[in-house]
C-alpha cells in the first residue's frame, strides 16, 4: 500500500488495468471451461453421424498448432521490442504475428469447410455442435485478436510507441498468449483425444 | 424483401392481448408525459450531462436504485397477478388468466425480481458505498461502470419489450428449463427475449464485477489492509468474486441455448444426441451462486448496521470475514440440490446434500457474530436495525426450511412444491430485500443529506413483516399438503383455497408496505430541512463513508484519508479530525460511450429476436467502432486544481450551514395523517392558484 502511494497517477492506472485484464481473461477462460465440459459430455453423442476420428486430420491440426505457437513466440519478441522502444521491430514482429494468426485462421476455416463439404454440419449431432462451438469460439477470439492487433498497430504507426501504446500492446499480447494456451487444450482434448 | 428488412416482425407481432395492449398504452403515455415534463422544465441538457453520461459511481448508484425501484413495482404487480389467479381459479372458474398468460407472468416475475430488482439494488448500494468506504475517489474504470449500468438498462428494456411491441414473453419458468425452452416446444419469440435480456444484462454484470474487484483490491486508502476493510466492502468483494466466477457460465450457457434455437444445434434438444439435463446443471451452476451474490453484500450491510446501532465494533471480525468467504466457496458446490430428482446416484445426491447443510455453518458464524455484537451493546432500534431483526427472524425460518430440503429423500417429496417457493422467498425477501431496505435506510442520509422518516418507516416495516408471514406461511403449509408450484388451476376438494386466499391477502399487505415506503421517501423529502443532517454522520458511524459530508462531493474525499485500524472513522473521531490541505484532483470525464454501446447491444439482441440480420451486423460493427474509439481516446480525465477544490468545499460548507440555520424545526417526523393532510392542502393550493403555469 505504501508502494501504491508512491506510484504516480498514470502508473497506478496502468497497474489497475493490467490487473483488471487478468480478471477478464479468467472470466473468458471460464466460458471456455463450459465449452470444454460440454464437449466432454457430448463427444460420444454422435447420433449415428461421424465421430472425431472419422473427421479430424491430425497433420492439419498439428500445422495449426505450430502456426499459433510460433505466433505466440513472435508476439513475445514484439513485446520485448516494445519495452525497448524499438518501433520498427515492434511493427515487424507483430506483423509476423498477424500473418501467422491469419494463416492459422485460414487453416481452421479450411478444416471446417472440409467437414461441411463431407455433408456434416453442427446440426448433424450433438458432438458436432459441441465441436463447432468450442473450436469456433476460439476462432472467433482469434479473429477479434487480429482485428485488435491491426488497429493497435495502425495507432502505433500514427502515434508512436507512447507509454499508453506499450500498455495496449501488453494487453494484446496477454490476450494472444491466452488464446495460445486455450488452443493447446483444444489440440490435446479435441484432436489428440479423438484418436486415443 | 420485407423479410430481409423486418425479419419475423410484422403486424401479427403488435400487441393484441389485453394485458400487452394495456402495458403498451401505459408505457407510451408515461413516455410522452415524461418527455413533455422534461422539455417544459428545460432539463434535457442537465439530464444528459449530469446524470445519463455521468461516470460518478454515486450517481450511477442512484440510477440503479431508480430503475430497480420501477422494476420492483413491475415485478410486484406480477406477483399480485399470480396470487389473484391462484386464489380464484378453482373448480369451474378458470380465473382471469389463460394458462399461457399465467406462465408468462410467473416467468417474468422471477426474472425481473432477481435480475432487475435485486441485482440493481445491490449494485446501487455497492456503487454508492464501496468507494466511500475504502477511501477512493472513483472506480478503477469509470467507463466500465457506466457501460455495466447501461447494459443493465438494455436488459430491462428487453425484458419489457413484449409490452411495447407485443409478441410474448417466455412461458418456461425463470430459468427456461430445457427442452421446454428449445425451438421444438417454444417456437415463439418469448424465449428469445429471455435469452437476450439476460445476456445483455449478464455481460454488464460481469464487467461491473471486474471493475469492483479492481477497485477494492487496488484502490484502497493507504493503510487499509484487507483485514482492516469494512465488512460491507468485504461482502461486496466476495460477491463480485463470485460474480466473475459464475456469470461467464451463464453467458456461455445462454449462447449454447441460442445456438440450439437459431442454428439448429443439439446441445439441449431431445434429438441428435442433445442432453437437456446438462442445461439444468449448467444453469444452476450459475443460478445457485447467484443468490449468494445477492446475499453477501446484504450480509455485509447488516454487519455495518449491527455494529453501528449496537455502538460496538463488530464481534469477531475475522470469523465474520471467514464466514462470508466460506459461504462464497461452498456456494459453488451445491448446485445439484436443485434437482436431486435428476436420477444421479445416491452418493452424488448425498455429497450435494451434505455440502448444502455445510453451508449453514459459515452462515451461522455470521449470525453469532451479529448476536455477539448486540450482546451488551447499547442498541438503538432505528428502522435499519428493525429490518435487521426482521431479517434474523425470517431468514432463519427460510434457512431451516432449506436444511430440510437439503435432505434428498425429503426433497423427493417437496421438490417443485410451494414449500420450496416459500423457502426461497423467505431467504430472498427476508435476506436480500430486507438487507437492501436496511442498507437504504442506513445510508439514505449519506445519499440525500437528510434521513428517512422513522414513523412511516416503522409502518412500512411492520406491513412487510405481517404481510410476508401471512403470504408465505400458508405456502409452507400448502407445499406440505402437496400443492405444486406454478399451478394456474386446482380442485376445491384439495382444501387449498383458503390458504391461497390468505396468501393473496398477505401479498396485498406487502403491497401496502411498498406504498408506505414510497410515502416514506416523499414525506422525508417534504420535511427535508427538519431531517437535514449537517454533520455527514447521523448515526455516529464507524467507517469512512461517514467522514465526508452528505451528500459527498463528486471527488468523495478532498484528502485521501490514512487508515490505521478497523472502524477507521471511529478512531479518527476519537483523535480529532485534521483540517484538510487541498491538492489537485484528477477526475474522469463523463462519457456517452456506455449509452451508445448499450443501445447497439440492445439492437443486436432485438435483431436476433426477430431475425433481422442486417440490424445485427450493423449494430455489431457500431459496437466495435465505439469500443475502438473509446479505447484509443486518451483525453478521458481532467484536473480539478487545489484552488477549485477549496472553492467548491467552501461553497458546500456555506450551503450546509444555510440549510441548518434556516431549518424549520418541526415537532417530529410527520405521521401518515399529517402526510395526507399536507398533500391534500398542496394539491388544493396548486389547483386554486393555478400554480402549474409557473412550472
PDB file of C-alpha atoms in Angstrom, chain B residues 556-665:
ATOM      1  CA  UNK B 556     -15.598  11.966  -2.448  1.00  0.00           C
ATOM      2  CA  UNK B 557     -12.565  12.950  -0.393  1.00  0.00           C
ATOM      3  CA  UNK B 558     -10.741  16.262  -0.548  1.00  0.00           C
ATOM      4  CA  UNK B 559      -7.827  14.467   1.014  1.00  0.00           C
ATOM      5  CA  UNK B 560      -7.448  10.699   0.849  1.00  0.00           C
ATOM      6  CA  UNK B 561      -7.565   9.531   4.480  1.00  0.00           C
ATOM      7  CA  UNK B 562      -4.831   7.440   6.046  1.00  0.00           C
ATOM      8  CA  UNK B 563      -6.188   4.358   7.761  1.00  0.00           C
ATOM      9  CA  UNK B 564      -4.604   2.709  10.760  1.00  0.00           C
ATOM     10  CA  UNK B 565      -7.334   0.454  12.117  1.00  0.00           C
ATOM     11  CA  UNK B 566     -10.720  -1.103  11.534  1.00  0.00           C
ATOM     12  CA  UNK B 567     -13.553   1.310  12.242  1.00  0.00           C
ATOM     13  CA  UNK B 568     -11.287   3.942  10.723  1.00  0.00           C
ATOM     14  CA  UNK B 569     -13.646   6.872  11.168  1.00  0.00           C
ATOM     15  CA  UNK B 570     -14.408   5.942  14.773  1.00  0.00           C
ATOM     16  CA  UNK B 571     -10.702   6.186  15.581  1.00  0.00           C
ATOM     17  CA  UNK B 572     -10.445   9.484  13.715  1.00  0.00           C
ATOM     18  CA  UNK B 573     -13.287  10.940  15.732  1.00  0.00           C
ATOM     19  CA  UNK B 574     -11.538   9.961  18.940  1.00  0.00           C
ATOM     20  CA  UNK B 575      -8.287  11.517  17.859  1.00  0.00           C
ATOM     21  CA  UNK B 576      -9.844  14.613  16.357  1.00  0.00           C
ATOM     22  CA  UNK B 577     -10.184  15.471  12.684  1.00  0.00           C
ATOM     23  CA  UNK B 578      -7.495  17.389  10.898  1.00  0.00           C
ATOM     24  CA  UNK B 579      -8.101  20.405   8.688  1.00  0.00           C
ATOM     25  CA  UNK B 580      -7.588  19.280   5.091  1.00  0.00           C
ATOM     26  CA  UNK B 581      -4.770  20.549   2.900  1.00  0.00           C
ATOM     27  CA  UNK B 582      -6.187  20.831  -0.598  1.00  0.00           C
ATOM     28  CA  UNK B 583      -4.496  19.193  -3.552  1.00  0.00           C
ATOM     29  CA  UNK B 584      -5.067  18.775  -7.278  1.00  0.00           C
ATOM     30  CA  UNK B 585      -7.518  16.020  -8.110  1.00  0.00           C
ATOM     31  CA  UNK B 586      -7.658  14.011 -11.330  1.00  0.00           C
ATOM     32  CA  UNK B 587     -11.235  13.179 -12.268  1.00  0.00           C
ATOM     33  CA  UNK B 588     -12.673  11.091 -15.104  1.00  0.00           C
ATOM     34  CA  UNK B 589     -14.655  12.916 -17.771  1.00  0.00           C
ATOM     35  CA  UNK B 590     -18.264  11.999 -18.400  1.00  0.00           C
ATOM     36  CA  UNK B 591     -18.856   9.833 -21.419  1.00  0.00           C
ATOM     37  CA  UNK B 592     -21.800   8.828 -23.573  1.00  0.00           C
ATOM     38  CA  UNK B 593     -19.980   5.750 -24.938  1.00  0.00           C
ATOM     39  CA  UNK B 594     -21.657   3.492 -22.382  1.00  0.00           C
ATOM     40  CA  UNK B 595     -25.099   4.536 -23.573  1.00  0.00           C
ATOM     41  CA  UNK B 596     -24.251   4.242 -27.247  1.00  0.00           C
ATOM     42  CA  UNK B 597     -22.703   0.807 -26.876  1.00  0.00           C
ATOM     43  CA  UNK B 598     -25.686  -0.395 -24.844  1.00  0.00           C
ATOM     44  CA  UNK B 599     -28.169   0.899 -27.403  1.00  0.00           C
ATOM     45  CA  UNK B 600     -26.421  -1.114 -30.085  1.00  0.00           C
ATOM     46  CA  UNK B 601     -26.068  -4.133 -27.797  1.00  0.00           C
ATOM     47  CA  UNK B 602     -29.809  -3.921 -27.309  1.00  0.00           C
ATOM     48  CA  UNK B 603     -30.298  -3.726 -31.066  1.00  0.00           C
ATOM     49  CA  UNK B 604     -28.116  -6.807 -31.569  1.00  0.00           C
ATOM     50  CA  UNK B 605     -30.417  -8.688 -29.207  1.00  0.00           C
ATOM     51  CA  UNK B 606     -33.505  -7.222 -30.801  1.00  0.00           C
ATOM     52  CA  UNK B 607     -32.222  -8.151 -34.253  1.00  0.00           C
ATOM     53  CA  UNK B 608     -31.678 -11.724 -33.153  1.00  0.00           C
ATOM     54  CA  UNK B 609     -35.102 -11.982 -31.500  1.00  0.00           C
ATOM     55  CA  UNK B 610     -36.864 -11.010 -34.714  1.00  0.00           C
ATOM     56  CA  UNK B 611     -34.189 -12.401 -37.046  1.00  0.00           C
ATOM     57  CA  UNK B 612     -33.353  -9.048 -38.626  1.00  0.00           C
ATOM     58  CA  UNK B 613     -29.845  -9.900 -39.720  1.00  0.00           C
ATOM     59  CA  UNK B 614     -28.809  -6.539 -41.179  1.00  0.00           C
ATOM     60  CA  UNK B 615     -29.610  -4.893 -37.863  1.00  0.00           C
ATOM     61  CA  UNK B 616     -27.403  -7.376 -36.021  1.00  0.00           C
ATOM     62  CA  UNK B 617     -24.493  -6.804 -38.399  1.00  0.00           C
ATOM     63  CA  UNK B 618     -24.789  -3.016 -38.371  1.00  0.00           C
ATOM     64  CA  UNK B 619     -25.078  -2.915 -34.584  1.00  0.00           C
ATOM     65  CA  UNK B 620     -22.097  -5.216 -34.054  1.00  0.00           C
ATOM     66  CA  UNK B 621     -19.976  -3.002 -36.306  1.00  0.00           C
ATOM     67  CA  UNK B 622     -21.194   0.056 -34.413  1.00  0.00           C
ATOM     68  CA  UNK B 623     -20.277  -1.540 -31.070  1.00  0.00           C
ATOM     69  CA  UNK B 624     -16.781  -2.383 -32.299  1.00  0.00           C
ATOM     70  CA  UNK B 625     -16.412   1.162 -33.601  1.00  0.00           C
ATOM     71  CA  UNK B 626     -17.426   2.716 -30.299  1.00  0.00           C
ATOM     72  CA  UNK B 627     -15.159   0.392 -28.330  1.00  0.00           C
ATOM     73  CA  UNK B 628     -12.194   1.300 -30.548  1.00  0.00           C
ATOM     74  CA  UNK B 629     -12.965   4.998 -30.295  1.00  0.00           C
ATOM     75  CA  UNK B 630     -13.209   4.762 -26.533  1.00  0.00           C
ATOM     76  CA  UNK B 631     -10.088   2.613 -26.090  1.00  0.00           C
ATOM     77  CA  UNK B 632      -7.911   4.938 -28.107  1.00  0.00           C
ATOM     78  CA  UNK B 633      -9.360   8.129 -26.682  1.00  0.00           C
ATOM     79  CA  UNK B 634      -6.619   9.480 -24.461  1.00  0.00           C
ATOM     80  CA  UNK B 635      -8.439  12.548 -23.216  1.00  0.00           C
ATOM     81  CA  UNK B 636     -10.580  10.893 -20.593  1.00  0.00           C
ATOM     82  CA  UNK B 637      -9.587  12.802 -17.471  1.00  0.00           C
ATOM     83  CA  UNK B 638      -9.473  16.372 -16.256  1.00  0.00           C
ATOM     84  CA  UNK B 639      -7.837  18.073 -13.300  1.00  0.00           C
ATOM     85  CA  UNK B 640      -9.538  19.929 -10.514  1.00  0.00           C
ATOM     86  CA  UNK B 641      -6.886  22.288  -9.138  1.00  0.00           C
ATOM     87  CA  UNK B 642      -6.435  22.730  -5.412  1.00  0.00           C
ATOM     88  CA  UNK B 643      -7.864  26.246  -5.653  1.00  0.00           C
ATOM     89  CA  UNK B 644     -11.010  24.963  -7.370  1.00  0.00           C
ATOM     90  CA  UNK B 645     -11.402  22.241  -4.777  1.00  0.00           C
ATOM     91  CA  UNK B 646     -11.108  24.784  -1.988  1.00  0.00           C
ATOM     92  CA  UNK B 647     -13.723  26.994  -3.631  1.00  0.00           C
ATOM     93  CA  UNK B 648     -16.093  24.057  -4.037  1.00  0.00           C
ATOM     94  CA  UNK B 649     -15.563  22.990  -0.444  1.00  0.00           C
ATOM     95  CA  UNK B 650     -16.260  26.457   0.918  1.00  0.00           C
ATOM     96  CA  UNK B 651     -19.421  26.715  -1.167  1.00  0.00           C
ATOM     97  CA  UNK B 652     -20.605  23.368   0.150  1.00  0.00           C
ATOM     98  CA  UNK B 653     -19.904  24.347   3.706  1.00  0.00           C
ATOM     99  CA  UNK B 654     -21.840  27.563   3.276  1.00  0.00           C
ATOM    100  CA  UNK B 655     -24.790  25.754   1.747  1.00  0.00           C
ATOM    101  CA  UNK B 656     -24.734  23.229   4.537  1.00  0.00           C
ATOM    102  CA  UNK B 657     -24.806  25.984   7.156  1.00  0.00           C
ATOM    103  CA  UNK B 658     -27.596  27.815   5.359  1.00  0.00           C
ATOM    104  CA  UNK B 659     -29.674  24.649   5.465  1.00  0.00           C
ATOM    105  CA  UNK B 660     -29.013  24.326   9.118  1.00  0.00           C
ATOM    106  CA  UNK B 661     -29.719  27.942  10.008  1.00  0.00           C
ATOM    107  CA  UNK B 662     -32.987  28.219   8.092  1.00  0.00           C
ATOM    108  CA  UNK B 663     -34.188  24.788   9.049  1.00  0.00           C
ATOM    109  CA  UNK B 664     -37.745  24.886  10.292  1.00  0.00           C
ATOM    110  CA  UNK B 665     -37.833  22.731  13.386  1.00  0.00           C
TER     111      UNK B 665
END
